[in-house]
mmCIF file of C-alpha atoms in Angstrom:
data_model
loop_
_atom_site.group_PDB
_atom_site.id
_atom_site.type_symbol
_atom_site.label_atom_id
_atom_site.label_comp_id
_atom_site.label_asym_id
_atom_site.label_seq_id
_atom_site.Cartn_x
_atom_site.Cartn_y
_atom_site.Cartn_z
ATOM 1 C CA MET A 1 -8.955 12.741 2.148
ATOM 2 C CA GLY A 2 -6.569 15.019 3.977
ATOM 3 C CA ALA A 3 -5.383 17.322 1.326
ATOM 4 C CA TRP A 4 -3.264 20.448 1.453
ATOM 5 C CA ASP A 5 -3.032 21.372 -2.217
ATOM 6 C CA ILE A 6 -4.319 20.245 -5.611
ATOM 7 C CA GLY A 7 -1.132 18.571 -6.825
ATOM 8 C CA HIS A 8 -1.145 14.951 -7.691
ATOM 9 C CA PHE A 9 0.557 13.843 -4.452
ATOM 10 C CA ASP A 10 -0.747 16.697 -2.132
ATOM 11 C CA ASN A 11 -3.140 14.553 -0.162
ATOM 12 C CA ASP A 12 -2.711 11.820 2.387
ATOM 13 C CA THR A 13 -3.842 8.903 0.179
ATOM 14 C CA ALA A 14 -1.388 9.810 -2.733
ATOM 15 C CA ALA A 15 1.440 10.459 -0.337
ATOM 16 C CA ASP A 16 1.020 7.099 1.251
ATOM 17 C CA PHE A 17 1.002 5.638 -2.221
ATOM 18 C CA GLY A 18 4.379 7.190 -2.929
ATOM 19 C CA GLY A 19 5.841 5.389 0.092
ATOM 20 C CA ARG A 20 4.278 2.148 -1.143
ATOM 21 C CA VAL A 21 6.017 2.622 -4.524
ATOM 22 C CA ASP A 22 9.333 3.190 -2.798
ATOM 23 C CA ASP A 23 8.795 0.124 -0.560
ATOM 24 C CA ALA A 24 8.466 -2.122 -3.592
ATOM 25 C CA PRO A 25 11.513 -3.682 -5.175
ATOM 26 C CA PRO A 26 12.524 -1.869 -8.399
ATOM 27 C CA GLU A 27 11.287 -4.705 -10.570
ATOM 28 C CA LYS A 28 7.918 -4.689 -8.852
ATOM 29 C CA ARG A 29 7.202 -0.872 -9.112
ATOM 30 C CA ALA A 30 5.410 -0.965 -12.399
ATOM 31 C CA ASP A 31 3.221 -3.712 -10.923
ATOM 32 C CA VAL A 32 2.313 -1.304 -8.096
ATOM 33 C CA LEU A 33 1.358 1.366 -10.613
ATOM 34 C CA ARG A 34 -0.573 -1.112 -12.717
ATOM 35 C CA ASP A 35 -2.573 -2.497 -9.656
ATOM 36 C CA ALA A 36 -3.519 1.091 -8.675
ATOM 37 C CA LEU A 37 -4.741 1.839 -12.122
ATOM 38 C CA THR A 38 -6.602 -1.402 -12.723
ATOM 39 C CA ALA A 39 -8.416 -1.086 -9.426
ATOM 40 C CA VAL A 40 -9.922 2.157 -10.744
ATOM 41 C CA VAL A 41 -10.569 1.046 -14.235
ATOM 42 C CA GLY A 42 -12.291 -2.110 -13.004
ATOM 43 C CA THR A 43 -15.052 -0.119 -11.244
ATOM 44 C CA SER A 44 -18.504 0.171 -12.627
ATOM 45 C CA PRO A 45 -19.436 3.885 -13.594
ATOM 46 C CA GLN A 46 -22.475 3.226 -11.395
ATOM 47 C CA ASP A 47 -20.395 2.427 -8.370
ATOM 48 C CA TYR A 48 -18.976 5.159 -6.143
ATOM 49 C CA LEU A 49 -15.194 5.395 -6.502
ATOM 50 C CA ASP A 50 -13.157 5.770 -3.498
ATOM 51 C CA ASP A 51 -9.424 6.304 -3.403
ATOM 52 C CA GLY A 52 -9.047 7.538 -7.018
ATOM 53 C CA GLU A 53 -6.290 9.701 -5.881
ATOM 54 C CA VAL A 54 -3.866 6.702 -6.039
ATOM 55 C CA ALA A 55 -4.689 6.322 -9.776
ATOM 56 C CA VAL A 56 -3.894 9.961 -10.250
ATOM 57 C CA ALA A 57 -0.676 9.692 -8.558
ATOM 58 C CA ALA A 58 0.233 6.583 -10.506
ATOM 59 C CA ALA A 59 -0.693 8.339 -13.786
ATOM 60 C CA ALA A 60 1.572 11.164 -12.646
ATOM 61 C CA LEU A 61 4.436 8.824 -12.275
ATOM 62 C CA ILE A 62 3.877 7.252 -15.652
ATOM 63 C CA ALA A 63 3.545 10.648 -17.378
ATOM 64 C CA THR A 64 7.109 11.508 -16.136
ATOM 65 C CA GLN A 65 8.407 9.050 -18.739
ATOM 66 C CA CYS A 66 6.361 10.463 -21.618
ATOM 67 C CA PRO A 67 7.377 13.195 -24.066
ATOM 68 C CA GLY A 68 6.225 16.479 -22.419
ATOM 69 C CA GLY A 69 5.785 14.807 -18.977
ATOM 70 C CA GLU A 70 6.925 16.744 -16.011
ATOM 71 C CA PRO A 71 8.971 15.249 -13.181
ATOM 72 C CA VAL A 72 7.329 14.601 -9.721
ATOM 73 C CA THR A 73 9.297 16.932 -7.601
ATOM 74 C CA THR A 74 7.025 17.132 -4.464
ATOM 75 C CA PRO A 75 8.548 15.698 -1.289
ATOM 76 C CA TYR A 76 5.368 13.581 -0.912
ATOM 77 C CA GLY A 77 6.017 11.484 -4.034
ATOM 78 C CA PRO A 78 8.394 8.517 -4.233
ATOM 79 C CA LYS A 79 11.879 9.239 -3.338
ATOM 80 C CA LYS A 80 13.467 6.300 -5.282
ATOM 81 C CA PRO A 81 13.770 6.384 -9.052
ATOM 82 C CA LEU A 82 11.391 4.363 -11.225
ATOM 83 C CA PRO A 83 12.773 1.970 -13.741
ATOM 84 C CA PRO A 84 11.667 2.394 -17.320
ATOM 85 C CA LEU A 85 7.958 1.646 -17.312
ATOM 86 C CA PRO A 86 6.102 -0.503 -19.851
ATOM 87 C CA ALA A 87 4.296 1.763 -22.579
ATOM 88 C CA ASP A 88 1.078 -0.191 -22.099
ATOM 89 C CA LEU A 89 0.550 1.551 -18.817
ATOM 90 C CA ARG A 90 -0.160 4.875 -20.546
ATOM 91 C CA PRO A 91 -3.535 4.036 -22.045
ATOM 92 C CA LEU A 92 -4.478 2.255 -18.766
ATOM 93 C CA ALA A 93 -3.627 5.586 -17.105
ATOM 94 C CA VAL A 94 -5.780 7.493 -19.358
ATOM 95 C CA ARG A 95 -8.697 5.155 -18.798
ATOM 96 C CA ALA A 96 -8.168 5.543 -15.007
ATOM 97 C CA LEU A 97 -8.068 9.281 -15.225
ATOM 98 C CA ASP A 98 -11.330 9.238 -17.211
ATOM 99 C CA ARG A 99 -12.982 7.144 -14.524
ATOM 100 C CA VAL A 100 -11.618 9.461 -11.580
ATOM 101 C CA THR A 101 -12.983 12.481 -13.379
ATOM 102 C CA ALA A 102 -16.389 10.923 -14.117
ATOM 103 C CA GLU A 103 -19.590 11.026 -11.877
ATOM 104 C CA ASN A 104 -19.670 8.929 -8.828
ATOM 105 C CA SER A 105 -15.941 9.691 -7.992
ATOM 106 C CA GLU A 106 -14.968 10.714 -4.454
ATOM 107 C CA PRO A 107 -12.027 12.831 -5.532
ATOM 108 C CA LEU A 108 -14.125 14.751 -7.941
ATOM 109 C CA GLU A 109 -16.785 15.272 -5.485
ATOM 110 C CA LEU A 110 -14.282 16.346 -2.628
ATOM 111 C CA TRP A 111 -12.458 18.873 -4.941
ATOM 112 C CA THR A 112 -15.744 20.326 -6.265
ATOM 113 C CA ASP A 113 -17.260 20.598 -2.831
ATOM 114 C CA GLY A 114 -14.077 22.255 -1.493
ATOM 115 C CA GLY A 115 -14.157 24.835 -4.279
ATOM 116 C CA ALA A 116 -11.159 23.648 -6.327
ATOM 117 C CA GLY A 117 -12.844 21.354 -8.617
ATOM 118 C CA GLU A 118 -11.948 23.321 -11.753
ATOM 119 C CA GLN A 119 -8.280 23.678 -10.808
ATOM 120 C CA TRP A 120 -7.975 19.943 -9.992
ATOM 121 C CA LEU A 121 -9.787 18.916 -13.117
ATOM 122 C CA ALA A 122 -7.332 21.172 -15.133
ATOM 123 C CA GLY A 123 -4.411 19.476 -13.565
ATOM 124 C CA VAL A 124 -5.839 16.026 -14.254
ATOM 125 C CA ALA A 125 -6.663 17.013 -17.865
ATOM 126 C CA ALA A 126 -3.121 18.214 -18.550
ATOM 127 C CA LEU A 127 -1.836 14.946 -17.175
ATOM 128 C CA ARG A 128 -4.203 12.902 -19.418
ATOM 129 C CA ALA A 129 -3.097 14.974 -22.455
ATOM 130 C CA VAL A 130 0.556 13.967 -21.934
ATOM 131 C CA LEU A 131 -0.397 10.298 -21.506
ATOM 132 C CA ALA A 132 -2.820 10.320 -24.431
ATOM 133 C CA ALA A 133 -0.269 11.780 -26.784
ATOM 134 C CA ALA A 134 2.449 9.279 -25.970
ATOM 135 C CA PRO A 135 2.731 5.944 -27.769
ATOM 136 C CA GLY A 136 1.010 3.307 -25.706
ATOM 137 C CA GLU A 137 2.256 -0.002 -27.003
#
């Protein structure tokens, strides 16, 4: 993972994902987010999780539409606006964040090894709190 900061889009994988969201037709952008989250949620806790950065980025985009959510203002996120997203993405995002921050997770390992694990986890926890507090259905 090429990273330059601990923000949700401040790594190569997440920045590329922002472009993928922009490339999707507006009516398919929610599907792009859902696919990213489902890929992470569908992994076994015993398996090593690669590319969890995409799930964090997807969760950050979903959280923008939640009460207390902050806009994604980084130049590395999607440039095009998101349509209103289905509320059922919120609990899926929470589950994905739980998996990304659990054992056998490459992003957790990389941030911890790089000395920024606590900062990164705090940012993900804040994102999770916004998503968990929002109605999910």
